[in-house]
PDB file of C-alpha atoms in Angstrom:
ATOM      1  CA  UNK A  19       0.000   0.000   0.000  1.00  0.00           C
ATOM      2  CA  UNK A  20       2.406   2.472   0.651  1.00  0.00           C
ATOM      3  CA  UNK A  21       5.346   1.499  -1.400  1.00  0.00           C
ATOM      4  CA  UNK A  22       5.817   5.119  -2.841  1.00  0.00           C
ATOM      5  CA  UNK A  23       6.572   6.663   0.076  1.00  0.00           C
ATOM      6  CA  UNK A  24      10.363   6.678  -1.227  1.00  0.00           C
ATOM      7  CA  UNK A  25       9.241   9.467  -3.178  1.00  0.00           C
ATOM      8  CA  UNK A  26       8.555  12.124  -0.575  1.00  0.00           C
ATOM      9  CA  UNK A  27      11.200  14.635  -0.359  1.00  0.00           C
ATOM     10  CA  UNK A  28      11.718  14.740   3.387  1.00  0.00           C
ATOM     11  CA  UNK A  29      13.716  12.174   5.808  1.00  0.00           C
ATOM     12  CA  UNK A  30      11.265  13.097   8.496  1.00  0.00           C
ATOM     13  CA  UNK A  31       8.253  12.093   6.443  1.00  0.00           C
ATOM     14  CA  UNK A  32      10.086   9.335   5.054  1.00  0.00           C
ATOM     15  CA  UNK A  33      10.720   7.964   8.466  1.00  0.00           C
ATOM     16  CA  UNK A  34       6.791   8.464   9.495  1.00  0.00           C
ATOM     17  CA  UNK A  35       5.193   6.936   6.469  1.00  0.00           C
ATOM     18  CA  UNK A  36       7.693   3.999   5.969  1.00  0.00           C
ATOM     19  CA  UNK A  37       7.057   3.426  10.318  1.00  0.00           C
ATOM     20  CA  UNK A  38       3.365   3.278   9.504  1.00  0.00           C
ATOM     21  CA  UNK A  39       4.216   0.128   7.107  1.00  0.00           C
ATOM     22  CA  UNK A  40       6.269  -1.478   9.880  1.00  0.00           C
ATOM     23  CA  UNK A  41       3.276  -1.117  13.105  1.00  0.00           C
ATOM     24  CA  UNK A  42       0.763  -2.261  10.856  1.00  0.00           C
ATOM     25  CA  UNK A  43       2.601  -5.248   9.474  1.00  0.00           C
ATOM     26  CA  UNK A  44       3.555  -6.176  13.333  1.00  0.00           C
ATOM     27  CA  UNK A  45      -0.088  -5.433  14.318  1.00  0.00           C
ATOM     28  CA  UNK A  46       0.464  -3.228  16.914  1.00  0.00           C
ATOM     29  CA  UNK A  47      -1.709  -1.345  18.565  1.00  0.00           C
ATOM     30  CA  UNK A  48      -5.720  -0.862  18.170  1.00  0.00           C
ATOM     31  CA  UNK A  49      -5.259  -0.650  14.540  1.00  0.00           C
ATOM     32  CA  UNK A  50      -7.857  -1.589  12.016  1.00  0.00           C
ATOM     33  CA  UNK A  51      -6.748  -2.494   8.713  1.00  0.00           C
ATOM     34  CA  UNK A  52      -9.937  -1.800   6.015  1.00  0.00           C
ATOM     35  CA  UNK A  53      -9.905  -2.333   1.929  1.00  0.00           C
ATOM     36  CA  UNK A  54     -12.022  -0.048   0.451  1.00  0.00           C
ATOM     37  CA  UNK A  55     -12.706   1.354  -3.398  1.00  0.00           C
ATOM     38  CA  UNK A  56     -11.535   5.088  -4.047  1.00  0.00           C
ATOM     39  CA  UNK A  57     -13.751   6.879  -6.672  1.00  0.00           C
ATOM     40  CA  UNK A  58     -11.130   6.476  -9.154  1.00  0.00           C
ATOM     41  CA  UNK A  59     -11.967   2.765  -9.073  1.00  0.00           C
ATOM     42  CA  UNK A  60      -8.502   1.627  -7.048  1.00  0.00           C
ATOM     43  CA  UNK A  61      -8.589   0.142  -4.382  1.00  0.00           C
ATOM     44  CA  UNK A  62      -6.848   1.015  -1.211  1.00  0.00           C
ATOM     45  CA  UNK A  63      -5.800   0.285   2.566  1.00  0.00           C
ATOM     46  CA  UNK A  64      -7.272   2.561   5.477  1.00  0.00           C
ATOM     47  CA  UNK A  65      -5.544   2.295   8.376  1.00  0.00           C
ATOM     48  CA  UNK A  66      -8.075   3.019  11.646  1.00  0.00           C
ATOM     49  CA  UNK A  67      -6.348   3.116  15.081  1.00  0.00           C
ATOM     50  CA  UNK A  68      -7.905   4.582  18.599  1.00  0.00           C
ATOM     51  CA  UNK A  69      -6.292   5.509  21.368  1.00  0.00           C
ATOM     52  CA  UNK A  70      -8.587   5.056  24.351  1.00  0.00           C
ATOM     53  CA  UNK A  71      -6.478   6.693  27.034  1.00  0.00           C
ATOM     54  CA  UNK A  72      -6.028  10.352  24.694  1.00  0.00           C
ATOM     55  CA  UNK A  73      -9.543   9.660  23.337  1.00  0.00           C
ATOM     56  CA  UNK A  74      -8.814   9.669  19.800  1.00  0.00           C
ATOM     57  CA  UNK A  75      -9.353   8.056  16.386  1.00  0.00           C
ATOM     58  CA  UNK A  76      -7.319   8.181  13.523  1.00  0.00           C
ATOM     59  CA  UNK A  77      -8.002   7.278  10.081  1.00  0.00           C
ATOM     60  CA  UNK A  78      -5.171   6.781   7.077  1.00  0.00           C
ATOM     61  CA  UNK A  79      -4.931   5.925   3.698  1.00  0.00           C
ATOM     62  CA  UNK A  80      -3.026   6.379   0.419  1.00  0.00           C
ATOM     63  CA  UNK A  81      -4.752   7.869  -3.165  1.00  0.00           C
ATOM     64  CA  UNK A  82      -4.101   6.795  -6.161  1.00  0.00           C
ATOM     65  CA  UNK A  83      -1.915  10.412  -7.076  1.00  0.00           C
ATOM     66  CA  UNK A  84       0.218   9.215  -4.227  1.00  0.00           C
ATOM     67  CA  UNK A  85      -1.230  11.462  -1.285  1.00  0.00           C
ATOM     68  CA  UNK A  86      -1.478  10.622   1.761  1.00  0.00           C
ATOM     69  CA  UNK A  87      -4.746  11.608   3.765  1.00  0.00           C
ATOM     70  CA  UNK A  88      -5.145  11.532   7.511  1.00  0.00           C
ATOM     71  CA  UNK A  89      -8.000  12.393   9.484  1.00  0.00           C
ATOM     72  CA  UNK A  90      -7.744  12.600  13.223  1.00  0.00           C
ATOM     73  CA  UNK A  91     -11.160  12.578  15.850  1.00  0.00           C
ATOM     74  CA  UNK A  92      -9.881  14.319  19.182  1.00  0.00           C
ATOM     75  CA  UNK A  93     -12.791  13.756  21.448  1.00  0.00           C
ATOM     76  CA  UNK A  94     -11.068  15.458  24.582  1.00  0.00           C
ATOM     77  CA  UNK A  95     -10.931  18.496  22.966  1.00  0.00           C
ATOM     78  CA  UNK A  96     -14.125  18.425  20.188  1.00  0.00           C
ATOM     79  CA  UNK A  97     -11.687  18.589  17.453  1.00  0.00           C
ATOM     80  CA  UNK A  98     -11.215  16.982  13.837  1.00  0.00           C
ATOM     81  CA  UNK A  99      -8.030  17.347  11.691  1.00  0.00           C
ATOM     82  CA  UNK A 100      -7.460  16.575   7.938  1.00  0.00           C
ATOM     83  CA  UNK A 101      -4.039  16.539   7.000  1.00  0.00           C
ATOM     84  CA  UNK A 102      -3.078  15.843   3.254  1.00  0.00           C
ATOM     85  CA  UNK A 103       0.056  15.453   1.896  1.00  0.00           C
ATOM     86  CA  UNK A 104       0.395  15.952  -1.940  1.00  0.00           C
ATOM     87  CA  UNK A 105       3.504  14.843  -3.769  1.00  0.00           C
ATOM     88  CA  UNK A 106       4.668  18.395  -6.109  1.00  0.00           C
ATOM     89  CA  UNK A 107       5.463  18.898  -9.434  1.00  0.00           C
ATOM     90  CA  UNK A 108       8.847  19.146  -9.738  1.00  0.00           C
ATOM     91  CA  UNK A 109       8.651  20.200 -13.498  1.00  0.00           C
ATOM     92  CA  UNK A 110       7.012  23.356 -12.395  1.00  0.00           C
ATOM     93  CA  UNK A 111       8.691  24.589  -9.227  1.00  0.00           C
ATOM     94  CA  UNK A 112       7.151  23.018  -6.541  1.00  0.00           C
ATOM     95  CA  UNK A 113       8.414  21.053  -3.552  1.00  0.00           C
ATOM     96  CA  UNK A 114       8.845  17.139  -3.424  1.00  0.00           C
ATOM     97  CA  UNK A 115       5.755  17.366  -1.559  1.00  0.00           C
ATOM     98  CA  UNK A 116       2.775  20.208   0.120  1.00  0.00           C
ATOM     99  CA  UNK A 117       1.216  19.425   3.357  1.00  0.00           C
ATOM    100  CA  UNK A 118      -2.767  21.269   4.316  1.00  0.00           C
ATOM    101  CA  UNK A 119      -4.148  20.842   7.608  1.00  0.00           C
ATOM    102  CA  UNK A 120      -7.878  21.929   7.642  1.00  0.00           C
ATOM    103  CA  UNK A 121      -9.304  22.029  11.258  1.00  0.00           C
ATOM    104  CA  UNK A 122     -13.204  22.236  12.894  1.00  0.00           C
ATOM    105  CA  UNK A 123     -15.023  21.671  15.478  1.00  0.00           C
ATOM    106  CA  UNK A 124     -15.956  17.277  15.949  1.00  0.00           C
ATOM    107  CA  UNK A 125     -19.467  16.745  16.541  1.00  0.00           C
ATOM    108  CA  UNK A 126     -20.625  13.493  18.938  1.00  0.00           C
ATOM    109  CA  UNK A 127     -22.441  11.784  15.889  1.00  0.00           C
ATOM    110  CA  UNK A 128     -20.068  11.845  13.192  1.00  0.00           C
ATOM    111  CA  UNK A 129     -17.746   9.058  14.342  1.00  0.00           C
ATOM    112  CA  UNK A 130     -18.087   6.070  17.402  1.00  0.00           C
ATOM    113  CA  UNK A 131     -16.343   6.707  20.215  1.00  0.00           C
ATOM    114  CA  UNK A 132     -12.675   5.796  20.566  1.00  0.00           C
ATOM    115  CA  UNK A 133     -13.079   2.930  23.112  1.00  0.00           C
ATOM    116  CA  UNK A 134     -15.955   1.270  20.928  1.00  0.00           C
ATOM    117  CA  UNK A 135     -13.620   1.475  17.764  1.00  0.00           C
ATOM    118  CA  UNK A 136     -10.654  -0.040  20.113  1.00  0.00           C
ATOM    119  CA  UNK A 137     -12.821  -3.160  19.989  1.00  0.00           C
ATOM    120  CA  UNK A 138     -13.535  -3.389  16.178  1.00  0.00           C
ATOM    121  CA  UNK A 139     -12.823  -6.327  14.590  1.00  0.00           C
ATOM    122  CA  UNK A 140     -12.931  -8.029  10.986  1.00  0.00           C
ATOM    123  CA  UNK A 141     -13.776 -11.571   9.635  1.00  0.00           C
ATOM    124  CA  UNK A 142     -12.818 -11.230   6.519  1.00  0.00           C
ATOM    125  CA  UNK A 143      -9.275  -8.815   5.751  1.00  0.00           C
ATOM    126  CA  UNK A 144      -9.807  -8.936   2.545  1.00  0.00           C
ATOM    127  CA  UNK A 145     -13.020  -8.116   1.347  1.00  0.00           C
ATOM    128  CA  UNK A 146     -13.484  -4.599   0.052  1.00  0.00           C
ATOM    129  CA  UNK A 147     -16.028  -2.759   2.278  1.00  0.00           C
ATOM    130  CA  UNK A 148     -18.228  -0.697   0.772  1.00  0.00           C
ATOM    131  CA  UNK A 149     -20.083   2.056   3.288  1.00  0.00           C
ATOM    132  CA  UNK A 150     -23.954   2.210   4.318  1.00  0.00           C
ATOM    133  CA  UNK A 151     -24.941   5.206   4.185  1.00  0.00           C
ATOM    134  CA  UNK A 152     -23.140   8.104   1.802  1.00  0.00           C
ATOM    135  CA  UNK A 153     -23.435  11.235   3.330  1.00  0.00           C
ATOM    136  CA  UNK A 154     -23.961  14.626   1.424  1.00  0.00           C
ATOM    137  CA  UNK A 155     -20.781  16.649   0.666  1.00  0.00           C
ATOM    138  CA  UNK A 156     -19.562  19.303   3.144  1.00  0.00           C
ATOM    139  CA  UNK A 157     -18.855  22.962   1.832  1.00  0.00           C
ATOM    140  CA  UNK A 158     -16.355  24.159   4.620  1.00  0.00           C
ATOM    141  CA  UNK A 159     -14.931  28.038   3.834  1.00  0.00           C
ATOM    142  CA  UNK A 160     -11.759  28.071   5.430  1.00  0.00           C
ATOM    143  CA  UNK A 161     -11.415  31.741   6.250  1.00  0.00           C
ATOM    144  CA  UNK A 162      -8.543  31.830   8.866  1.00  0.00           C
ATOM    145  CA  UNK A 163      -5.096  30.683   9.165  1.00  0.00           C
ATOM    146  CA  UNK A 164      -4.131  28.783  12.516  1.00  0.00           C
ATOM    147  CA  UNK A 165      -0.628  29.617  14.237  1.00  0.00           C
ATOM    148  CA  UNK A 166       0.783  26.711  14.784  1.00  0.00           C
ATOM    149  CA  UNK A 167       3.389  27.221  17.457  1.00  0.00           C
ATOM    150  CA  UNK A 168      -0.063  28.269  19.706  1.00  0.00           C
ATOM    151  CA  UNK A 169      -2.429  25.310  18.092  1.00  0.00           C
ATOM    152  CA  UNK A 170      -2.127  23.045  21.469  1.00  0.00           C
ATOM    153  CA  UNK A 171      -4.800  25.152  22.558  1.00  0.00           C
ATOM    154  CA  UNK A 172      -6.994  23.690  20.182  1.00  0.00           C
ATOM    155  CA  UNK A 173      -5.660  20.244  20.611  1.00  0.00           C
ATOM    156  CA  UNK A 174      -2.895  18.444  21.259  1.00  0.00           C
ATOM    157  CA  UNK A 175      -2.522  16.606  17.833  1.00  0.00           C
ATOM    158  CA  UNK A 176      -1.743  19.263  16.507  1.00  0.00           C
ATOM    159  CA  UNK A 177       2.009  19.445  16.298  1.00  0.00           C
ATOM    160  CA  UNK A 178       2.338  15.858  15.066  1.00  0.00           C
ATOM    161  CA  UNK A 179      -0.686  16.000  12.833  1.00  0.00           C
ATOM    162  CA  UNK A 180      -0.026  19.672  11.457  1.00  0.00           C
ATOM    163  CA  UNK A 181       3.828  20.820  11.801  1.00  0.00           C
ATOM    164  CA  UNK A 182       4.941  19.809   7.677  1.00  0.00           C
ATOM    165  CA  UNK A 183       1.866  22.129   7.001  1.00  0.00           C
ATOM    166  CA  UNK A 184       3.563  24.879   8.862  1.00  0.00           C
ATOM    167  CA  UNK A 185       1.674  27.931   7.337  1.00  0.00           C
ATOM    168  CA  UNK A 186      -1.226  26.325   5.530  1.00  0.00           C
ATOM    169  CA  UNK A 187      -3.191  25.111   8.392  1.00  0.00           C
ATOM    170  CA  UNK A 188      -6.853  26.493   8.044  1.00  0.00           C
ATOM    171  CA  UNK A 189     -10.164  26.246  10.502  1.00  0.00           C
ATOM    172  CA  UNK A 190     -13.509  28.285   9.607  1.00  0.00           C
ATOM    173  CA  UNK A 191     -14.701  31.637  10.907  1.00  0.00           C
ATOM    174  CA  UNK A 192     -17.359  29.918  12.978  1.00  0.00           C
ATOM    175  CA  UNK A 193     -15.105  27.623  14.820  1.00  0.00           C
ATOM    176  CA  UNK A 194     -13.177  30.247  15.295  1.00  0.00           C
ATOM    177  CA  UNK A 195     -15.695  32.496  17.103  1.00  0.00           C
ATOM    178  CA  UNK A 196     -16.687  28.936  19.021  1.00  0.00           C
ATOM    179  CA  UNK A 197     -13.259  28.942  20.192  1.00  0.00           C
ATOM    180  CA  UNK A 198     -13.074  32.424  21.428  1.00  0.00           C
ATOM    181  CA  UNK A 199     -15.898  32.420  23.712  1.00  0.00           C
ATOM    182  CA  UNK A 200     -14.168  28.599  25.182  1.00  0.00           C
ATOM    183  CA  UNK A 201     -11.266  31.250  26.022  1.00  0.00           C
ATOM    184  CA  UNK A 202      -8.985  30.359  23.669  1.00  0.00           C
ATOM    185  CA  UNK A 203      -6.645  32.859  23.163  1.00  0.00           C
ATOM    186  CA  UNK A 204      -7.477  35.280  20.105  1.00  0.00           C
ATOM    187  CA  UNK A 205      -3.606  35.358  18.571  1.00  0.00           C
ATOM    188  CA  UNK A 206      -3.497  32.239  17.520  1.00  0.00           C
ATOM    189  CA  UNK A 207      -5.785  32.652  14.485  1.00  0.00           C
ATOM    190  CA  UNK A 208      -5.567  35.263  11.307  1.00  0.00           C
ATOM    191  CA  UNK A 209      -8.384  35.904   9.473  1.00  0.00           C
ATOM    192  CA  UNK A 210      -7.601  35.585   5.534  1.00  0.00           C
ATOM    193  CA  UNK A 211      -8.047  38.370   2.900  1.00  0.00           C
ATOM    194  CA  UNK A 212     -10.910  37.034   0.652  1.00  0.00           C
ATOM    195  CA  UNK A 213     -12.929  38.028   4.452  1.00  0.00           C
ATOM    196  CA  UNK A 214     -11.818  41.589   4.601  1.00  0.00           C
ATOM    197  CA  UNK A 215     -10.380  42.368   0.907  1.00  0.00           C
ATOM    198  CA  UNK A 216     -12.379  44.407  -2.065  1.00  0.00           C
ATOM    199  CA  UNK A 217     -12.589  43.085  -4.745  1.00  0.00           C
ATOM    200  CA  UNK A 218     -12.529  39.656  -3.990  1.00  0.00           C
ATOM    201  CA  UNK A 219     -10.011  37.075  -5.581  1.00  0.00           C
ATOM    202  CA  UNK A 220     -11.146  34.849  -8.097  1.00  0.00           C
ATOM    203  CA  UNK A 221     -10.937  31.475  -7.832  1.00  0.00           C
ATOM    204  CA  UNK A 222      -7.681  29.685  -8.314  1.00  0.00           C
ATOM    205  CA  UNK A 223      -8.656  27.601 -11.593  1.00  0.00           C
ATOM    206  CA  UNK A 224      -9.705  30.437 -13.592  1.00  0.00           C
ATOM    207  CA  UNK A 225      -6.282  32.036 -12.795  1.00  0.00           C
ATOM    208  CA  UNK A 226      -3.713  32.163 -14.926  1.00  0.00           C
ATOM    209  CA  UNK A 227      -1.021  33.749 -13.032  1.00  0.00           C
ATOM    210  CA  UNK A 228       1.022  31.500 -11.435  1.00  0.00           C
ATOM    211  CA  UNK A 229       1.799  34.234  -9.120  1.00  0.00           C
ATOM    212  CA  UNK A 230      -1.575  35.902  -8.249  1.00  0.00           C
ATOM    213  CA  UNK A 231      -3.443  35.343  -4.893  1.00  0.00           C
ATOM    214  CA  UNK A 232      -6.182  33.216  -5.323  1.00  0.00           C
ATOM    215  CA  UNK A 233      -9.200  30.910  -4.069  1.00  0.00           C
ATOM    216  CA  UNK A 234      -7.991  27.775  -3.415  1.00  0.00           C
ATOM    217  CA  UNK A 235     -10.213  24.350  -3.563  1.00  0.00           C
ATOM    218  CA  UNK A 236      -9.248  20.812  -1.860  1.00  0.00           C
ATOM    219  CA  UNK A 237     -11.896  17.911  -2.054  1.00  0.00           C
ATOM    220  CA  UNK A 238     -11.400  14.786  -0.083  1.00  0.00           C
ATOM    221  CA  UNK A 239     -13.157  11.533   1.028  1.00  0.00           C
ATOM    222  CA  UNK A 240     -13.480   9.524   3.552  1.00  0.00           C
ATOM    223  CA  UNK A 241     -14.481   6.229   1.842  1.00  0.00           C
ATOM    224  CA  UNK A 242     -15.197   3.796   4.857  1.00  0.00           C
ATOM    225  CA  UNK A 243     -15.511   4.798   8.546  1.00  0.00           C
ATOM    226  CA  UNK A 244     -17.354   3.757  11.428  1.00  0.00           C
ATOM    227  CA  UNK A 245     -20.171   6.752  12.051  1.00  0.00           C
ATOM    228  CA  UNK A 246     -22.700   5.432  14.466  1.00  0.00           C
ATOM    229  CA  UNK A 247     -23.079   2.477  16.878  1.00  0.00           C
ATOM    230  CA  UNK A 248     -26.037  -0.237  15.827  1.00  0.00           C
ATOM    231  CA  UNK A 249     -27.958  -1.623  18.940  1.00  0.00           C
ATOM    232  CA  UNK A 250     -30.101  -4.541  19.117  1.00  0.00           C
ATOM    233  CA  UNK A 251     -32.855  -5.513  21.410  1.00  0.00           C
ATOM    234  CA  UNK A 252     -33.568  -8.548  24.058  1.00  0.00           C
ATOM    235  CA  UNK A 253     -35.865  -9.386  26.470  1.00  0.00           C
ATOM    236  CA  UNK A 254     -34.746 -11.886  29.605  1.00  0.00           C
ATOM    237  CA  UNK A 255     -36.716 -14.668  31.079  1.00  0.00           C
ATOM    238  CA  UNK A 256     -39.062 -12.483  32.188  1.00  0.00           C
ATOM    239  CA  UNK A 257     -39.976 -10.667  29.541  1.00  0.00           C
ATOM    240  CA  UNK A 258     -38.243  -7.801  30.384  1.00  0.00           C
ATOM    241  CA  UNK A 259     -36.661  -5.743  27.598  1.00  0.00           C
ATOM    242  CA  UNK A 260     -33.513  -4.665  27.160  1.00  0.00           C
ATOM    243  CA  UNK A 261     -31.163  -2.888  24.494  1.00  0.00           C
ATOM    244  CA  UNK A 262     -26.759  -3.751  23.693  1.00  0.00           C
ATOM    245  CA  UNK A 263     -24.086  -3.174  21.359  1.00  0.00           C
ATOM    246  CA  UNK A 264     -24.796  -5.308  18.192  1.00  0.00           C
ATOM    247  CA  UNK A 265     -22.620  -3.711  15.972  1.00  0.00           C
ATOM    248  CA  UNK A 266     -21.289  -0.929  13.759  1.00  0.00           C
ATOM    249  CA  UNK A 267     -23.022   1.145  10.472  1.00  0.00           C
ATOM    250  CA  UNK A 268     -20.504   2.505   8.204  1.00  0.00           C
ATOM    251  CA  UNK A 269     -20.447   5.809   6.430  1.00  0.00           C
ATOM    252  CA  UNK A 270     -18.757   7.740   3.514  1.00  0.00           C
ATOM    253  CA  UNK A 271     -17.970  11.314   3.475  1.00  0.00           C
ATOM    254  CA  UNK A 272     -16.850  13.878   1.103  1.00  0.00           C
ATOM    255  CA  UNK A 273     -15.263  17.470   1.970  1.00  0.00           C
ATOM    256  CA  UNK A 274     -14.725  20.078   0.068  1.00  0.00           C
ATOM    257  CA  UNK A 275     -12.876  22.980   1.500  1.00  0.00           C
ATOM    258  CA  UNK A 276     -11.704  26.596   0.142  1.00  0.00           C
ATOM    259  CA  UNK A 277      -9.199  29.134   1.096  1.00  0.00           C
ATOM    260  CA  UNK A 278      -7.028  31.693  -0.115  1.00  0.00           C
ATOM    261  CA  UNK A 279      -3.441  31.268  -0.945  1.00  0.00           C
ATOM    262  CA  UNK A 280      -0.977  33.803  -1.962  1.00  0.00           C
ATOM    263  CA  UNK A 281       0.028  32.522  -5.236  1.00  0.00           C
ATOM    264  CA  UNK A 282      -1.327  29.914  -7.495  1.00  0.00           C
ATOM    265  CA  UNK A 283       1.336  27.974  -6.920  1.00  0.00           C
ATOM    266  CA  UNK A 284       0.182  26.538  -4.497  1.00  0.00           C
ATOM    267  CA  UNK A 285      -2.901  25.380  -5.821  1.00  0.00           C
ATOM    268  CA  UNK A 286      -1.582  23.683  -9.155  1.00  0.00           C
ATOM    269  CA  UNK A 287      -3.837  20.964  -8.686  1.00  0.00           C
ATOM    270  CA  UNK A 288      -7.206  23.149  -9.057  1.00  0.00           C
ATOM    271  CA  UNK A 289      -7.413  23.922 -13.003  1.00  0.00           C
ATOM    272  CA  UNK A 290      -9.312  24.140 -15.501  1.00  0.00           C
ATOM    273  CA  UNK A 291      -9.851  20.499 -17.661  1.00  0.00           C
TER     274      UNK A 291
END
């Protein structure tokens, strides 16, 4: 699954994506290993792990361009994380590789709890699993930047999750207003130009300027996940009824988010076809 991680540009991310091959081939940890089918048609490894005692889920898996996508549930703090990390083009000045970091507020019914996924199991490794329920696409503006040398206020993933991102790590106006009135402290965010700018900048595909600001698109999704807990009812010898843990329904998930950048460049991968 992820062979081609020889081609990202950093030792650092090297090391991190080539360790991920080793603790899931040992089996270490609460990890889930899931096939699933990306839209391209390819089919691909997600690896779930939870970590009951910093009440967290993670979910990880490859593309067929080669990027890496990781989403991260922080329960402790009501917090989910996208990270992606997109392999360049070399031919036309980019980096090896460009990390995002997109972050919101986690709501209690989008994903089971960490100590319920801890105790997921699979019969069958090898079947493709194909989710229950496909839920509508997500339209998230990302209209302010996140500092990330302050981001442990929002949770403490985020230096691990966030730090190749460095300055593209993005949360919405709305969580960011949520997060005020919790007390976080106000520095840490930045509020981008297309919020306070006249005119406003067009969107990054209908740019032709490598060098011009721009709107920015990034679409993602999550193919297979476990979104809500399935219980079943019994009734005892005396007719008494009662209700347990039977199981788990599976979801899909698409997001698409926007944000401004300060060059095209940045955003070769939204153009025109």
């Amino acid at each position: 699954m992820f062979a081609s991680c020889v081609s990202a540009a950093s030792v650092g991310i090297l090391t991190r994506l080539c360790a991920l091959v080793l603790v899931v081939a040992l089996g270490l940890g609460s990890e889930l290993r899931v096939r699933v089918r990306l839209v391209d048609g390819l089919v691909t490894e997600e690896v779930l792990e939870a970590d009951s005692e910093r009440d967290s889920i993670s979910l990880e898996f490859k593309q067929g361009d080669g990027t890496l996508i990781t989403f991260l549930a922080d329960f402790k703090q009501d917090v989910k994380i996208f990270r992606a990390l997109i392999l360049g083009e070399l031919e036309r000045g980019q980096n090896q590789y460009q990390a995002l970091c997109f972050i919101s507020r986690l709501s209690r019914n989008e994903i089971i709890p960490s100590e319920s996924m801890a105790r997921l199991r699979q019969k069958n490794p090898q079947a493709i699993r194909l989710a229950e329920e496909r839920r509508g696409l997500e339209q998230l503006e990302m209209s302010a930047a996140v500092n990330l040398s302050q981001a442990s206020q929002l949770s403490s993933h985020m230096h691990n999750m966030c730090s190749e991102a460095r300055e593209a790590v993005y949360t919405r106006e709305s969580d960011v207003r949520h997060w005020l009135d919790q007390g976080v402290d106000g520095s840490i965010f930045e509020v981008l130009p297309q919020t306070t700018e006249v005119p406003s900048f067009q969107a990054c595909h209908s740019t032709k300027d490598l060098w011009q600001p721009c709107l920015c698109t990034y679409s993602l999704r999550l193919e297979w996940y476990p979104c809500m807990l399935k219980y079943c009812r019994s009734r005892d010898s005396t007719g008494k009824g009662s209700t347990y843990k039977c199981g788990i329904k599976s979801c899909s998930k698409g997001y698409h988010f926007t944000y401004y950048v300060p060059q095209k460049q940045l955003c070769l991968w939204d153009e025109e076809t």
